[in-house]
Amino acid sequence: MAEHREEVPVAGDGRKGEPRAHTRTAGAGTRSAGAARVPTAAQAQAWDELVAAARRTVGDGLVVGTSGNVSVRVGDTVLVTPSGVPYDRLTPDDITGVGLDGRQVLGTLVPTSELPMHLAVYRTTDARAVVHTHAVHATAVSTLVPELPLIHYMAAALGGPVRVAPYATYGSPELAENMLRALAGRTGCLLQNHGTVTHGATLDQAYDRTAQLEWMCRLWLTASSVPGATPTLLTREQLTEVQEKLKGYGQRR
């Protein structure tokens, strides 16, 4: 969801002698009063890759404006796109990072409002990258069915039939919980009336899964729109066979 307003913990926990968290209005150029330590070389490189991926979501038509968000985990720090800032304006100085507890540890720009969703993935899986988009075909499918029909065997690359997480307000703990249930045993899911979430061991892998999911949704919508015809779907057994075969796919290291 395009970001509007969010609460950002800045310094302290409200105990005597420490400032309390306050609310800032998110938007281009908005900055929090959080920590601004110098990033490591690994974090700086990961940030460059994250910004490139975020810009690619716009170029590939997966998001419009500042909707959607991308994150990468480096150690115990999660780098995320900031709230409401056009991706083509992001620079190395805009690096934004939080700990797994959600407290900002890098930069001063307010993190994405979908931070709860990203952190939920990192806390419960071994993911190193998360991509969230508002892809058109995937979002359309999320309004029609509780699970993407097995229109293509590439569903196996996401762990099985792609589920739709029930709708909840963007940025809410409820949305994060719904997403986690839909992701159980999967590396991607649809968010009802909202978009997509995928994760992976690398940013490239997470992005590729997003692209594959959008393509499958487009394929199903195209096939199911032919008058007087019903798409042939794969069986669960056929999908399981592909899952086994994919274990040997690609180059051997």
PDB file of N, CA and C in Angstrom, residues 50-70 81 87 130-135 196 203 207 210:
ATOM      1  N   LEU A  50      19.088  -3.502  -3.146  1.00  0.00           N
ATOM      2  CA  LEU A  50      17.690  -3.300  -2.776  1.00  0.00           C
ATOM      3  C   LEU A  50      17.074  -2.160  -3.581  1.00  0.00           C
ATOM      4  N   VAL A  51      17.776  -1.051  -3.693  1.00  0.00           N
ATOM      5  CA  VAL A  51      17.268   0.098  -4.450  1.00  0.00           C
ATOM      6  C   VAL A  51      17.063  -0.281  -5.914  1.00  0.00           C
ATOM      7  N   ALA A  52      18.013  -1.032  -6.476  1.00  0.00           N
ATOM      8  CA  ALA A  52      17.886  -1.473  -7.867  1.00  0.00           C
ATOM      9  C   ALA A  52      16.645  -2.346  -8.051  1.00  0.00           C
ATOM     10  N   ALA A  53      16.389  -3.231  -7.103  1.00  0.00           N
ATOM     11  CA  ALA A  53      15.217  -4.110  -7.183  1.00  0.00           C
ATOM     12  C   ALA A  53      13.930  -3.310  -7.039  1.00  0.00           C
ATOM     13  N   ALA A  54      13.922  -2.333  -6.125  1.00  0.00           N
ATOM     14  CA  ALA A  54      12.739  -1.504  -5.930  1.00  0.00           C
ATOM     15  C   ALA A  54      12.413  -0.736  -7.210  1.00  0.00           C
ATOM     16  N   ARG A  55      13.438  -0.200  -7.849  1.00  0.00           N
ATOM     17  CA  ARG A  55      13.226   0.522  -9.105  1.00  0.00           C
ATOM     18  C   ARG A  55      12.722  -0.428 -10.192  1.00  0.00           C
ATOM     19  N   ARG A  56      13.198  -1.659 -10.147  1.00  0.00           N
ATOM     20  CA  ARG A  56      12.767  -2.645 -11.133  1.00  0.00           C
ATOM     21  C   ARG A  56      11.283  -2.968 -10.980  1.00  0.00           C
ATOM     22  N   THR A  57      10.763  -2.963  -9.756  1.00  0.00           N
ATOM     23  CA  THR A  57       9.336  -3.245  -9.574  1.00  0.00           C
ATOM     24  C   THR A  57       8.487  -2.217 -10.298  1.00  0.00           C
ATOM     25  N   VAL A  58       8.963  -0.978 -10.318  1.00  0.00           N
ATOM     26  CA  VAL A  58       8.243   0.083 -11.038  1.00  0.00           C
ATOM     27  C   VAL A  58       8.404  -0.123 -12.542  1.00  0.00           C
ATOM     28  N   GLY A  59       9.636  -0.358 -12.990  1.00  0.00           N
ATOM     29  CA  GLY A  59       9.900  -0.549 -14.406  1.00  0.00           C
ATOM     30  C   GLY A  59       9.168  -1.736 -14.997  1.00  0.00           C
ATOM     31  N   ASP A  60       8.992  -2.786 -14.201  1.00  0.00           N
ATOM     32  CA  ASP A  60       8.309  -3.992 -14.677  1.00  0.00           C
ATOM     33  C   ASP A  60       6.788  -3.919 -14.489  1.00  0.00           C
ATOM     34  N   GLY A  61       6.304  -2.793 -13.989  1.00  0.00           N
ATOM     35  CA  GLY A  61       4.870  -2.606 -13.835  1.00  0.00           C
ATOM     36  C   GLY A  61       4.247  -3.357 -12.677  1.00  0.00           C
ATOM     37  N   LEU A  62       5.065  -3.761 -11.698  1.00  0.00           N
ATOM     38  CA  LEU A  62       4.549  -4.502 -10.548  1.00  0.00           C
ATOM     39  C   LEU A  62       4.003  -3.580  -9.462  1.00  0.00           C
ATOM     40  N   VAL A  63       4.415  -2.328  -9.486  1.00  0.00           N
ATOM     41  CA  VAL A  63       3.910  -1.336  -8.540  1.00  0.00           C
ATOM     42  C   VAL A  63       3.717  -0.013  -9.274  1.00  0.00           C
ATOM     43  N   VAL A  64       2.979   0.883  -8.642  1.00  0.00           N
ATOM     44  CA  VAL A  64       2.777   2.227  -9.165  1.00  0.00           C
ATOM     45  C   VAL A  64       3.209   3.213  -8.084  1.00  0.00           C
ATOM     46  N   GLY A  65       4.037   4.173  -8.456  1.00  0.00           N
ATOM     47  CA  GLY A  65       4.487   5.161  -7.481  1.00  0.00           C
ATOM     48  C   GLY A  65       5.326   4.540  -6.388  1.00  0.00           C
ATOM     49  N   THR A  66       4.948   4.820  -5.138  1.00  0.00           N
ATOM     50  CA  THR A  66       5.710   4.301  -3.997  1.00  0.00           C
ATOM     51  C   THR A  66       5.015   3.116  -3.333  1.00  0.00           C
ATOM     52  N   SER A  67       4.044   2.515  -4.019  1.00  0.00           N
ATOM     53  CA  SER A  67       3.385   1.332  -3.458  1.00  0.00           C
ATOM     54  C   SER A  67       4.345   0.152  -3.523  1.00  0.00           C
ATOM     55  N   GLY A  68       4.073  -0.860  -2.708  1.00  0.00           N
ATOM     56  CA  GLY A  68       4.973  -2.005  -2.645  1.00  0.00           C
ATOM     57  C   GLY A  68       6.226  -1.656  -1.866  1.00  0.00           C
ATOM     58  N   ASN A  69       7.011  -2.659  -1.517  1.00  0.00           N
ATOM     59  CA  ASN A  69       8.239  -2.448  -0.755  1.00  0.00           C
ATOM     60  C   ASN A  69       9.140  -3.667  -0.858  1.00  0.00           C
ATOM     61  N   VAL A  70      10.421  -3.444  -0.584  1.00  0.00           N
ATOM     62  CA  VAL A  70      11.440  -4.485  -0.707  1.00  0.00           C
ATOM     63  C   VAL A  70      12.317  -4.456   0.532  1.00  0.00           C
ATOM     64  N   THR A  81      12.911  -0.487   2.139  1.00  0.00           N
ATOM     65  CA  THR A  81      12.614   0.748   1.445  1.00  0.00           C
ATOM     66  C   THR A  81      11.892   1.688   2.412  1.00  0.00           C
ATOM     67  N   TYR A  87      11.369   5.664  -5.577  1.00  0.00           N
ATOM     68  CA  TYR A  87      12.592   4.861  -5.619  1.00  0.00           C
ATOM     69  C   TYR A  87      13.693   5.489  -6.456  1.00  0.00           C
ATOM     70  N   VAL A 130      12.695 -10.124   0.944  1.00  0.00           N
ATOM     71  CA  VAL A 130      11.237 -10.124   0.795  1.00  0.00           C
ATOM     72  C   VAL A 130      10.850  -9.065  -0.229  1.00  0.00           C
ATOM     73  N   VAL A 131       9.952  -9.428  -1.137  1.00  0.00           N
ATOM     74  CA  VAL A 131       9.438  -8.486  -2.132  1.00  0.00           C
ATOM     75  C   VAL A 131       7.922  -8.437  -2.015  1.00  0.00           C
ATOM     76  N   HIS A 132       7.384  -7.231  -1.874  1.00  0.00           N
ATOM     77  CA  HIS A 132       5.929  -7.032  -1.810  1.00  0.00           C
ATOM     78  C   HIS A 132       5.524  -6.086  -2.933  1.00  0.00           C
ATOM     79  N   THR A 133       4.553  -6.502  -3.753  1.00  0.00           N
ATOM     80  CA  THR A 133       4.100  -5.663  -4.865  1.00  0.00           C
ATOM     81  C   THR A 133       2.580  -5.570  -4.904  1.00  0.00           C
ATOM     82  N   HIS A 134       2.117  -4.684  -5.783  1.00  0.00           N
ATOM     83  CA  HIS A 134       0.689  -4.540  -6.060  1.00  0.00           C
ATOM     84  C   HIS A 134       0.425  -4.953  -7.510  1.00  0.00           C
ATOM     85  N   ALA A 135       1.076  -6.022  -7.953  1.00  0.00           N
ATOM     86  CA  ALA A 135       0.965  -6.488  -9.333  1.00  0.00           C
ATOM     87  C   ALA A 135      -0.500  -6.647  -9.752  1.00  0.00           C
ATOM     88  N   THR A 196       0.970  -8.998  -3.629  1.00  0.00           N
ATOM     89  CA  THR A 196       1.750 -10.230  -3.486  1.00  0.00           C
ATOM     90  C   THR A 196       2.849 -10.070  -2.445  1.00  0.00           C
ATOM     91  N   LEU A 203      17.842 -11.751  -2.974  1.00  0.00           N
ATOM     92  CA  LEU A 203      16.909 -10.778  -3.532  1.00  0.00           C
ATOM     93  C   LEU A 203      16.487 -11.190  -4.942  1.00  0.00           C
ATOM     94  N   TYR A 207      12.653 -11.877  -6.075  1.00  0.00           N
ATOM     95  CA  TYR A 207      12.081 -11.113  -7.186  1.00  0.00           C
ATOM     96  C   TYR A 207      11.585 -12.048  -8.286  1.00  0.00           C
ATOM     97  N   THR A 210       8.287 -13.428  -7.417  1.00  0.00           N
ATOM     98  CA  THR A 210       7.232 -12.438  -7.626  1.00  0.00           C
ATOM     99  C   THR A 210       6.820 -12.407  -9.090  1.00  0.00           C
TER     100      THR A 210
END
